[in-house]
Amino acid sequence: MFFDNLPENGLICAHRGARSIAPENTLLALKKAKECGAHCWETDVRMSKDGELVIFHDETLERTTDVTTHKAFRNRQPWYTDQFTASELRELDPGSWFLRDDPFSTIASGEVGTEEREAICSQKILLLHEILEFTKIHRFPVNLELKDLKTPPDDVTIVDRLINMLQETETMDLVLLSSFRHEYLHRARALSQKIAIGVLAEEQHPPNLIQYLDDLSAAAYHPEEDICDLGLVNDLRRAGFRVNSWTINDIPRAREMLAVGVGIITDWPQRFT
Ligand code: G3P
Ligand code: MG
């Protein structure tokens, strides 16, 4: 089981990898998360045009790749991620924007060193099976967030592919599956009794929360920080659920949450380990 590999109270989960010191969702961000001592990491899964499961956060490619500079892709605006094949996605550079934009000011502060700056420029968009290989070799647990592909209701193909891949790679016990699209989680549970499920919630809780989590045989609840109150945490933990909240970057808030056993999904894992 996923949580057997993790501390009983609280945990540090690197959000999209150690994304304050490396470009999000790249191998470098994953390696940095592990290196800095995070207990696990969170990453985002989408599907390419040709049905490959790929690691990428945004619905479009513009913010975190160099897609706008590729002549061949000029007429593909607004560059929807799911309109590119896996091999087209692999032509893109998902790292260099990080040096240019310095989104966490860690380039300016010098926290990102020369060696890392070189590595940043040679990243590729990852395929899910690549990160599962890393997960297995290093026994580094991963929270896979399945992004809502905005497909019609009942089109849950992505879940079937993902569960198949976890079975084939024998990585089920190192994976927590989370999603805002709860239909995906229900499908995952129907396909596997073993998969650990984390229910993501933004702005409001599902009604009858404990019953809701029970019905899914969920292992964890993942509320956004604003709705993660500590009374609720106690109730959930008493009922046997883990609680991991996102995105917790403020140090006092993180300490407060960790003290009551909440896991934190953070952009700054290196601050808390
Ligand atoms: O898994 C929690 C968090 O990652 C959800 O939001 O937009 O960062 O994927 P987002
Ligand atoms: Mg995510």
PDB file of C-alpha atoms and ligand atoms in Angstrom:
ATOM      1  CA  MET A   1       0.000   0.000   0.000  1.00  0.00           C
ATOM      2  CA  PHE A   2       1.145   3.513  -0.884  1.00  0.00           C
ATOM      3  CA  PHE A   3       1.157   4.949   2.635  1.00  0.00           C
ATOM      4  CA  ASP A   4       3.135   2.006   4.046  1.00  0.00           C
ATOM      5  CA  ASN A   5       6.140   3.630   2.399  1.00  0.00           C
ATOM      6  CA  LEU A   6       5.564   6.989   4.092  1.00  0.00           C
ATOM      7  CA  PRO A   7       5.650   8.548   7.568  1.00  0.00           C
ATOM      8  CA  GLU A   8       2.501   8.018   9.606  1.00  0.00           C
ATOM      9  CA  ASN A   9       2.077  11.679  10.501  1.00  0.00           C
ATOM     10  CA  GLY A  10       2.545  14.383   7.918  1.00  0.00           C
ATOM     11  CA  LEU A  11       4.730  14.127   4.893  1.00  0.00           C
ATOM     12  CA  ILE A  12       6.532  16.376   2.440  1.00  0.00           C
ATOM     13  CA  CYS A  13       5.332  15.961  -1.125  1.00  0.00           C
ATOM     14  CA  ALA A  14       7.225  17.910  -3.797  1.00  0.00           C
ATOM     15  CA  HIS A  15       4.680  19.675  -6.002  1.00  0.00           C
ATOM     16  CA  ARG A  16       5.418  18.992  -9.694  1.00  0.00           C
ATOM     17  CA  GLY A  17       8.847  17.941  -8.391  1.00  0.00           C
ATOM     18  CA  ALA A  18      11.040  20.471  -6.621  1.00  0.00           C
ATOM     19  CA  ARG A  19       9.578  23.117  -8.883  1.00  0.00           C
ATOM     20  CA  SER A  20      11.100  26.098  -7.112  1.00  0.00           C
ATOM     21  CA  ILE A  21      14.596  24.964  -8.113  1.00  0.00           C
ATOM     22  CA  ALA A  22      13.968  23.095 -11.384  1.00  0.00           C
ATOM     23  CA  PRO A  23      11.433  23.311 -14.203  1.00  0.00           C
ATOM     24  CA  GLU A  24       8.193  21.659 -13.099  1.00  0.00           C
ATOM     25  CA  ASN A  25       7.462  18.061 -14.028  1.00  0.00           C
ATOM     26  CA  THR A  26      10.891  17.396 -15.554  1.00  0.00           C
ATOM     27  CA  LEU A  27      13.332  14.648 -14.651  1.00  0.00           C
ATOM     28  CA  LEU A  28      15.529  17.281 -13.043  1.00  0.00           C
ATOM     29  CA  ALA A  29      12.645  18.419 -10.797  1.00  0.00           C
ATOM     30  CA  LEU A  30      11.992  14.795  -9.870  1.00  0.00           C
ATOM     31  CA  LYS A  31      15.664  14.131  -9.084  1.00  0.00           C
ATOM     32  CA  LYS A  32      15.892  17.314  -7.006  1.00  0.00           C
ATOM     33  CA  ALA A  33      12.777  16.306  -5.049  1.00  0.00           C
ATOM     34  CA  LYS A  34      14.359  12.998  -4.164  1.00  0.00           C
ATOM     35  CA  GLU A  35      17.761  14.538  -3.459  1.00  0.00           C
ATOM     36  CA  CYS A  36      16.368  17.107  -1.035  1.00  0.00           C
ATOM     37  CA  GLY A  37      14.657  14.416   1.038  1.00  0.00           C
ATOM     38  CA  ALA A  38      10.988  14.840   0.107  1.00  0.00           C
ATOM     39  CA  HIS A  39       8.992  11.751   1.044  1.00  0.00           C
ATOM     40  CA  CYS A  40       7.246  11.675  -2.327  1.00  0.00           C
ATOM     41  CA  TRP A  41       6.356  13.913  -5.244  1.00  0.00           C
ATOM     42  CA  GLU A  42       3.277  15.040  -7.125  1.00  0.00           C
ATOM     43  CA  THR A  43       3.042  15.229 -10.887  1.00  0.00           C
ATOM     44  CA  ASP A  44       0.410  15.818 -13.575  1.00  0.00           C
ATOM     45  CA  VAL A  45      -0.694  13.319 -16.203  1.00  0.00           C
ATOM     46  CA  ARG A  46      -2.282  14.121 -19.565  1.00  0.00           C
ATOM     47  CA  MET A  47      -2.780  12.219 -22.802  1.00  0.00           C
ATOM     48  CA  SER A  48      -1.131  13.087 -26.121  1.00  0.00           C
ATOM     49  CA  LYS A  49      -2.993  13.114 -29.436  1.00  0.00           C
ATOM     50  CA  ASP A  50      -1.818   9.571 -30.146  1.00  0.00           C
ATOM     51  CA  GLY A  51      -2.877   8.245 -26.736  1.00  0.00           C
ATOM     52  CA  GLU A  52       0.439   8.277 -24.837  1.00  0.00           C
ATOM     53  CA  LEU A  53       0.317   9.231 -21.171  1.00  0.00           C
ATOM     54  CA  VAL A  54       2.564  12.251 -20.698  1.00  0.00           C
ATOM     55  CA  ILE A  55       3.699  14.345 -17.772  1.00  0.00           C
ATOM     56  CA  PHE A  56       2.559  17.931 -18.213  1.00  0.00           C
ATOM     57  CA  HIS A  57       0.558  20.418 -16.165  1.00  0.00           C
ATOM     58  CA  ASP A  58      -1.074  22.933 -18.501  1.00  0.00           C
ATOM     59  CA  GLU A  59      -3.795  22.434 -21.051  1.00  0.00           C
ATOM     60  CA  THR A  60      -1.607  24.352 -23.521  1.00  0.00           C
ATOM     61  CA  LEU A  61       2.114  24.263 -24.207  1.00  0.00           C
ATOM     62  CA  GLU A  62       2.964  27.939 -24.291  1.00  0.00           C
ATOM     63  CA  ARG A  63       3.840  28.726 -20.669  1.00  0.00           C
ATOM     64  CA  THR A  64       6.383  25.987 -19.998  1.00  0.00           C
ATOM     65  CA  THR A  65       7.864  25.073 -23.384  1.00  0.00           C
ATOM     66  CA  ASP A  66       9.458  26.748 -26.402  1.00  0.00           C
ATOM     67  CA  VAL A  67       6.561  25.750 -28.691  1.00  0.00           C
ATOM     68  CA  THR A  68       6.110  29.307 -29.994  1.00  0.00           C
ATOM     69  CA  THR A  69       9.607  29.247 -31.504  1.00  0.00           C
ATOM     70  CA  HIS A  70       9.023  26.106 -33.617  1.00  0.00           C
ATOM     71  CA  LYS A  71       8.182  27.027 -37.211  1.00  0.00           C
ATOM     72  CA  ALA A  72       6.545  23.645 -37.767  1.00  0.00           C
ATOM     73  CA  PHE A  73       4.037  24.337 -35.005  1.00  0.00           C
ATOM     74  CA  ARG A  74       3.290  27.948 -36.006  1.00  0.00           C
ATOM     75  CA  ASN A  75      -0.254  27.208 -37.116  1.00  0.00           C
ATOM     76  CA  ARG A  76      -1.209  25.126 -34.127  1.00  0.00           C
ATOM     77  CA  GLN A  77      -2.261  27.929 -31.745  1.00  0.00           C
ATOM     78  CA  PRO A  78      -3.231  27.849 -28.919  1.00  0.00           C
ATOM     79  CA  TRP A  79      -1.042  24.725 -28.795  1.00  0.00           C
ATOM     80  CA  TYR A  80      -3.302  22.381 -26.864  1.00  0.00           C
ATOM     81  CA  THR A  81      -1.167  19.696 -25.253  1.00  0.00           C
ATOM     82  CA  ASP A  82      -3.579  16.949 -26.292  1.00  0.00           C
ATOM     83  CA  GLN A  83      -3.354  18.011 -29.944  1.00  0.00           C
ATOM     84  CA  PHE A  84       0.332  17.078 -30.134  1.00  0.00           C
ATOM     85  CA  THR A  85       1.630  13.551 -30.597  1.00  0.00           C
ATOM     86  CA  ALA A  86       4.101  12.191 -28.081  1.00  0.00           C
ATOM     87  CA  SER A  87       6.946  12.486 -30.578  1.00  0.00           C
ATOM     88  CA  GLU A  88       6.042  16.131 -31.291  1.00  0.00           C
ATOM     89  CA  LEU A  89       5.954  16.834 -27.573  1.00  0.00           C
ATOM     90  CA  ARG A  90       9.418  15.317 -27.288  1.00  0.00           C
ATOM     91  CA  GLU A  91      10.767  17.916 -29.728  1.00  0.00           C
ATOM     92  CA  LEU A  92       9.969  20.688 -27.257  1.00  0.00           C
ATOM     93  CA  ASP A  93      12.179  22.185 -24.574  1.00  0.00           C
ATOM     94  CA  PRO A  94      10.285  22.241 -21.238  1.00  0.00           C
ATOM     95  CA  GLY A  95      13.205  23.666 -19.262  1.00  0.00           C
ATOM     96  CA  SER A  96      14.699  26.874 -20.641  1.00  0.00           C
ATOM     97  CA  TRP A  97      11.649  29.031 -19.802  1.00  0.00           C
ATOM     98  CA  PHE A  98      12.585  28.488 -16.146  1.00  0.00           C
ATOM     99  CA  LEU A  99      15.896  30.311 -16.628  1.00  0.00           C
ATOM    100  CA  ARG A 100      14.186  33.112 -18.515  1.00  0.00           C
ATOM    101  CA  ASP A 101      11.198  33.643 -16.177  1.00  0.00           C
ATOM    102  CA  ASP A 102      12.884  32.673 -12.893  1.00  0.00           C
ATOM    103  CA  PRO A 103       9.412  32.001 -11.418  1.00  0.00           C
ATOM    104  CA  PHE A 104      10.631  31.511  -7.839  1.00  0.00           C
ATOM    105  CA  SER A 105      13.620  33.924  -8.013  1.00  0.00           C
ATOM    106  CA  THR A 106      15.960  31.018  -7.276  1.00  0.00           C
ATOM    107  CA  ILE A 107      18.096  31.795 -10.319  1.00  0.00           C
ATOM    108  CA  ALA A 108      18.613  35.368  -9.124  1.00  0.00           C
ATOM    109  CA  SER A 109      19.260  34.218  -5.559  1.00  0.00           C
ATOM    110  CA  GLY A 110      21.869  31.695  -6.698  1.00  0.00           C
ATOM    111  CA  GLU A 111      20.028  28.719  -5.192  1.00  0.00           C
ATOM    112  CA  VAL A 112      20.163  27.126  -8.634  1.00  0.00           C
ATOM    113  CA  GLY A 113      23.839  26.421  -9.394  1.00  0.00           C
ATOM    114  CA  THR A 114      25.803  26.352 -12.672  1.00  0.00           C
ATOM    115  CA  GLU A 115      25.523  22.614 -13.138  1.00  0.00           C
ATOM    116  CA  GLU A 116      21.752  22.731 -12.659  1.00  0.00           C
ATOM    117  CA  ARG A 117      21.416  25.653 -15.055  1.00  0.00           C
ATOM    118  CA  GLU A 118      23.041  23.523 -17.759  1.00  0.00           C
ATOM    119  CA  ALA A 119      20.801  20.556 -16.979  1.00  0.00           C
ATOM    120  CA  ILE A 120      17.717  22.788 -17.120  1.00  0.00           C
ATOM    121  CA  CYS A 121      18.299  23.380 -20.837  1.00  0.00           C
ATOM    122  CA  SER A 122      18.384  19.700 -21.769  1.00  0.00           C
ATOM    123  CA  GLN A 123      15.078  18.446 -20.339  1.00  0.00           C
ATOM    124  CA  LYS A 124      12.405  16.625 -22.335  1.00  0.00           C
ATOM    125  CA  ILE A 125       8.707  16.249 -21.649  1.00  0.00           C
ATOM    126  CA  LEU A 126       8.473  12.945 -19.800  1.00  0.00           C
ATOM    127  CA  LEU A 127       6.313   9.972 -20.641  1.00  0.00           C
ATOM    128  CA  LEU A 128       4.511   8.299 -17.757  1.00  0.00           C
ATOM    129  CA  HIS A 129       6.334   5.020 -18.232  1.00  0.00           C
ATOM    130  CA  GLU A 130       9.663   6.817 -17.793  1.00  0.00           C
ATOM    131  CA  ILE A 131       8.737   8.184 -14.419  1.00  0.00           C
ATOM    132  CA  LEU A 132       7.325   4.841 -13.333  1.00  0.00           C
ATOM    133  CA  GLU A 133      10.689   3.301 -14.155  1.00  0.00           C
ATOM    134  CA  PHE A 134      12.366   5.867 -11.891  1.00  0.00           C
ATOM    135  CA  THR A 135       9.719   5.255  -9.224  1.00  0.00           C
ATOM    136  CA  LYS A 136      10.412   1.551  -9.265  1.00  0.00           C
ATOM    137  CA  ILE A 137      14.191   1.740  -9.333  1.00  0.00           C
ATOM    138  CA  HIS A 138      14.415   4.348  -6.577  1.00  0.00           C
ATOM    139  CA  ARG A 139      11.291   3.336  -4.639  1.00  0.00           C
ATOM    140  CA  PHE A 140      10.272   6.987  -4.626  1.00  0.00           C
ATOM    141  CA  PRO A 141       6.476   7.204  -4.218  1.00  0.00           C
ATOM    142  CA  VAL A 142       4.512   9.385  -6.630  1.00  0.00           C
ATOM    143  CA  ASN A 143       1.165  11.134  -6.410  1.00  0.00           C
ATOM    144  CA  LEU A 144      -0.146  11.034  -9.987  1.00  0.00           C
ATOM    145  CA  GLU A 145      -2.686  13.765 -10.582  1.00  0.00           C
ATOM    146  CA  LEU A 146      -4.817  12.893 -13.570  1.00  0.00           C
ATOM    147  CA  LYS A 147      -5.788  16.136 -15.250  1.00  0.00           C
ATOM    148  CA  ASP A 148      -9.358  16.552 -16.457  1.00  0.00           C
ATOM    149  CA  LEU A 149      -9.077  15.991 -20.207  1.00  0.00           C
ATOM    150  CA  LYS A 150     -12.464  17.673 -20.718  1.00  0.00           C
ATOM    151  CA  THR A 151     -13.700  14.650 -22.603  1.00  0.00           C
ATOM    152  CA  PRO A 152     -17.454  13.929 -22.546  1.00  0.00           C
ATOM    153  CA  PRO A 153     -18.802  12.231 -19.421  1.00  0.00           C
ATOM    154  CA  ASP A 154     -18.025   8.519 -19.426  1.00  0.00           C
ATOM    155  CA  ASP A 155     -14.936   8.958 -21.611  1.00  0.00           C
ATOM    156  CA  VAL A 156     -12.424   7.759 -19.079  1.00  0.00           C
ATOM    157  CA  THR A 157      -9.957   6.075 -21.447  1.00  0.00           C
ATOM    158  CA  ILE A 158      -7.039   7.727 -19.681  1.00  0.00           C
ATOM    159  CA  VAL A 159      -7.812   5.830 -16.476  1.00  0.00           C
ATOM    160  CA  ASP A 160      -7.865   2.438 -18.177  1.00  0.00           C
ATOM    161  CA  ARG A 161      -4.512   3.169 -19.796  1.00  0.00           C
ATOM    162  CA  LEU A 162      -3.015   4.329 -16.566  1.00  0.00           C
ATOM    163  CA  ILE A 163      -4.174   1.361 -14.503  1.00  0.00           C
ATOM    164  CA  ASN A 164      -2.880  -0.993 -17.214  1.00  0.00           C
ATOM    165  CA  MET A 165       0.493   0.664 -17.099  1.00  0.00           C
ATOM    166  CA  LEU A 166       0.703   0.440 -13.316  1.00  0.00           C
ATOM    167  CA  GLN A 167      -0.092  -3.256 -13.534  1.00  0.00           C
ATOM    168  CA  GLU A 168       2.431  -3.874 -16.300  1.00  0.00           C
ATOM    169  CA  THR A 169       5.206  -1.978 -14.531  1.00  0.00           C
ATOM    170  CA  GLU A 170       4.315  -3.404 -11.104  1.00  0.00           C
ATOM    171  CA  THR A 171       4.319   0.059  -9.529  1.00  0.00           C
ATOM    172  CA  MET A 172       0.822   0.094  -8.025  1.00  0.00           C
ATOM    173  CA  ASP A 173       2.065   0.132  -4.414  1.00  0.00           C
ATOM    174  CA  LEU A 174       4.183   3.235  -5.057  1.00  0.00           C
ATOM    175  CA  VAL A 175       1.425   5.290  -6.683  1.00  0.00           C
ATOM    176  CA  LEU A 176      -1.337   7.440  -5.245  1.00  0.00           C
ATOM    177  CA  LEU A 177      -3.883   8.407  -7.872  1.00  0.00           C
ATOM    178  CA  SER A 178      -5.563  11.796  -7.452  1.00  0.00           C
ATOM    179  CA  SER A 179      -7.867  13.903  -9.579  1.00  0.00           C
ATOM    180  CA  PHE A 180     -10.346  16.755  -9.448  1.00  0.00           C
ATOM    181  CA  ARG A 181     -12.460  14.768 -11.902  1.00  0.00           C
ATOM    182  CA  HIS A 182     -13.846  12.248  -9.465  1.00  0.00           C
ATOM    183  CA  GLU A 183     -15.321  10.180 -12.267  1.00  0.00           C
ATOM    184  CA  TYR A 184     -11.742   9.105 -13.000  1.00  0.00           C
ATOM    185  CA  LEU A 185     -11.308   7.962  -9.412  1.00  0.00           C
ATOM    186  CA  HIS A 186     -14.494   5.899  -9.509  1.00  0.00           C
ATOM    187  CA  ARG A 187     -13.306   4.241 -12.711  1.00  0.00           C
ATOM    188  CA  ALA A 188      -9.922   3.509 -11.149  1.00  0.00           C
ATOM    189  CA  ARG A 189     -11.592   1.884  -8.160  1.00  0.00           C
ATOM    190  CA  ALA A 190     -13.783  -0.216 -10.461  1.00  0.00           C
ATOM    191  CA  LEU A 191     -10.666  -1.430 -12.266  1.00  0.00           C
ATOM    192  CA  SER A 192      -8.514  -2.049  -9.216  1.00  0.00           C
ATOM    193  CA  GLN A 193      -9.190  -2.731  -5.569  1.00  0.00           C
ATOM    194  CA  LYS A 194      -5.529  -2.077  -4.853  1.00  0.00           C
ATOM    195  CA  ILE A 195      -4.917   1.412  -6.217  1.00  0.00           C
ATOM    196  CA  ALA A 196      -4.547   4.106  -3.518  1.00  0.00           C
ATOM    197  CA  ILE A 197      -6.864   7.020  -4.226  1.00  0.00           C
ATOM    198  CA  GLY A 198      -6.568  10.670  -3.166  1.00  0.00           C
ATOM    199  CA  VAL A 199      -9.672  12.833  -3.614  1.00  0.00           C
ATOM    200  CA  LEU A 200      -8.784  16.369  -4.712  1.00  0.00           C
ATOM    201  CA  ALA A 201     -11.044  19.254  -3.712  1.00  0.00           C
ATOM    202  CA  GLU A 202     -10.985  22.946  -4.511  1.00  0.00           C
ATOM    203  CA  GLU A 203     -13.186  25.657  -2.948  1.00  0.00           C
ATOM    204  CA  GLN A 204     -15.675  23.235  -1.382  1.00  0.00           C
ATOM    205  CA  HIS A 205     -15.859  19.751   0.063  1.00  0.00           C
ATOM    206  CA  PRO A 206     -18.007  17.046  -1.471  1.00  0.00           C
ATOM    207  CA  PRO A 207     -21.201  16.717   0.596  1.00  0.00           C
ATOM    208  CA  ASN A 208     -21.115  14.005   3.306  1.00  0.00           C
ATOM    209  CA  LEU A 209     -17.369  13.911   2.961  1.00  0.00           C
ATOM    210  CA  ILE A 210     -16.548  10.895   5.126  1.00  0.00           C
ATOM    211  CA  GLN A 211     -19.227   8.781   3.462  1.00  0.00           C
ATOM    212  CA  TYR A 212     -18.001  10.016   0.083  1.00  0.00           C
ATOM    213  CA  LEU A 213     -14.420   8.943   0.819  1.00  0.00           C
ATOM    214  CA  ASP A 214     -15.635   5.649   2.205  1.00  0.00           C
ATOM    215  CA  ASP A 215     -17.663   4.880  -0.913  1.00  0.00           C
ATOM    216  CA  LEU A 216     -14.522   5.318  -2.999  1.00  0.00           C
ATOM    217  CA  SER A 217     -12.378   3.396  -0.519  1.00  0.00           C
ATOM    218  CA  ALA A 218     -10.126   6.442  -0.740  1.00  0.00           C
ATOM    219  CA  ALA A 219      -6.879   6.481   1.200  1.00  0.00           C
ATOM    220  CA  ALA A 220      -6.530  10.251   1.317  1.00  0.00           C
ATOM    221  CA  TYR A 221      -8.263  13.587   0.980  1.00  0.00           C
ATOM    222  CA  HIS A 222      -6.448  16.462  -0.770  1.00  0.00           C
ATOM    223  CA  PRO A 223      -8.133  19.799   0.006  1.00  0.00           C
ATOM    224  CA  GLU A 224      -6.700  23.070  -1.195  1.00  0.00           C
ATOM    225  CA  GLU A 225      -5.174  25.072   1.626  1.00  0.00           C
ATOM    226  CA  ASP A 226      -8.084  27.538   1.991  1.00  0.00           C
ATOM    227  CA  ILE A 227     -10.565  24.819   2.897  1.00  0.00           C
ATOM    228  CA  CYS A 228      -8.220  22.690   4.990  1.00  0.00           C
ATOM    229  CA  ASP A 229      -9.349  23.496   8.534  1.00  0.00           C
ATOM    230  CA  LEU A 230      -7.825  21.608  11.379  1.00  0.00           C
ATOM    231  CA  GLY A 231     -11.144  20.456  12.901  1.00  0.00           C
ATOM    232  CA  LEU A 232     -11.934  18.710   9.668  1.00  0.00           C
ATOM    233  CA  VAL A 233      -8.478  17.164   9.650  1.00  0.00           C
ATOM    234  CA  ASN A 234      -9.098  15.618  13.078  1.00  0.00           C
ATOM    235  CA  ASP A 235     -12.419  14.132  11.965  1.00  0.00           C
ATOM    236  CA  LEU A 236     -10.880  12.676   8.830  1.00  0.00           C
ATOM    237  CA  ARG A 237      -7.892  11.241  10.595  1.00  0.00           C
ATOM    238  CA  ARG A 238     -10.098   9.672  13.239  1.00  0.00           C
ATOM    239  CA  ALA A 239     -12.058   8.081  10.410  1.00  0.00           C
ATOM    240  CA  GLY A 240      -8.812   6.620   9.047  1.00  0.00           C
ATOM    241  CA  PHE A 241      -8.070   8.928   6.114  1.00  0.00           C
ATOM    242  CA  ARG A 242      -4.816  10.704   5.366  1.00  0.00           C
ATOM    243  CA  VAL A 243      -5.007  14.422   4.586  1.00  0.00           C
ATOM    244  CA  ASN A 244      -2.571  16.155   2.238  1.00  0.00           C
ATOM    245  CA  SER A 245      -3.079  19.819   1.445  1.00  0.00           C
ATOM    246  CA  TRP A 246      -1.842  21.996  -1.417  1.00  0.00           C
ATOM    247  CA  THR A 247      -0.047  24.192  -2.129  1.00  0.00           C
ATOM    248  CA  ILE A 248       1.659  24.934   1.177  1.00  0.00           C
ATOM    249  CA  ASN A 249       4.652  27.221   0.789  1.00  0.00           C
ATOM    250  CA  ASP A 250       4.421  29.381   3.899  1.00  0.00           C
ATOM    251  CA  ILE A 251       6.773  28.068   6.592  1.00  0.00           C
ATOM    252  CA  PRO A 252       4.642  28.712   9.742  1.00  0.00           C
ATOM    253  CA  ARG A 253       1.527  27.334   8.027  1.00  0.00           C
ATOM    254  CA  ALA A 254       3.443  24.247   6.907  1.00  0.00           C
ATOM    255  CA  ARG A 255       4.743  23.639  10.438  1.00  0.00           C
ATOM    256  CA  GLU A 256       1.220  23.989  11.846  1.00  0.00           C
ATOM    257  CA  MET A 257      -0.147  21.473   9.375  1.00  0.00           C
ATOM    258  CA  LEU A 258       2.660  18.986   9.809  1.00  0.00           C
ATOM    259  CA  ALA A 259       2.185  19.167  13.589  1.00  0.00           C
ATOM    260  CA  VAL A 260      -1.369  17.846  13.274  1.00  0.00           C
ATOM    261  CA  GLY A 261      -0.365  15.149  10.836  1.00  0.00           C
ATOM    262  CA  VAL A 262      -1.319  16.811   7.551  1.00  0.00           C
ATOM    263  CA  GLY A 263       0.913  16.110   4.574  1.00  0.00           C
ATOM    264  CA  ILE A 264       1.997  19.182   2.660  1.00  0.00           C
ATOM    265  CA  ILE A 265       2.239  19.384  -1.094  1.00  0.00           C
ATOM    266  CA  THR A 266       4.777  22.150  -1.560  1.00  0.00           C
ATOM    267  CA  ASP A 267       6.819  23.940  -4.205  1.00  0.00           C
ATOM    268  CA  TRP A 268       9.674  24.240  -1.686  1.00  0.00           C
ATOM    269  CA  PRO A 269      10.354  20.711  -0.399  1.00  0.00           C
ATOM    270  CA  GLN A 270      13.974  21.715   0.299  1.00  0.00           C
ATOM    271  CA  ARG A 271      12.759  24.093   3.039  1.00  0.00           C
ATOM    272  CA  PHE A 272      11.014  21.408   5.019  1.00  0.00           C
ATOM    273  CA  THR A 273      13.390  18.453   4.955  1.00  0.00           C
TER     274      THR A 273
HETATM  275  O1  G3P B   1      -2.270  17.803  -6.532  1.00  0.00           O
HETATM  276  C1  G3P B   1      -2.516  19.071  -6.043  1.00  0.00           C
HETATM  277  C2  G3P B   1      -2.251  20.170  -7.013  1.00  0.00           C
HETATM  278  O2  G3P B   1      -1.247  19.795  -7.898  1.00  0.00           O
HETATM  279  C3  G3P B   1      -3.469  20.561  -7.793  1.00  0.00           C
HETATM  280  O3  G3P B   1      -3.305  21.689  -8.566  1.00  0.00           O
HETATM  281  O4  G3P B   1      -2.937  22.945 -10.634  1.00  0.00           O
HETATM  282  O5  G3P B   1      -1.014  22.396  -9.191  1.00  0.00           O
HETATM  283  O6  G3P B   1      -2.098  20.619 -10.516  1.00  0.00           O
HETATM  284  P1  G3P B   1      -2.289  21.915  -9.783  1.00  0.00           P
HETATM  285 MG    MG B   2      -1.052  18.840  -9.886  1.00  0.00          MG
END
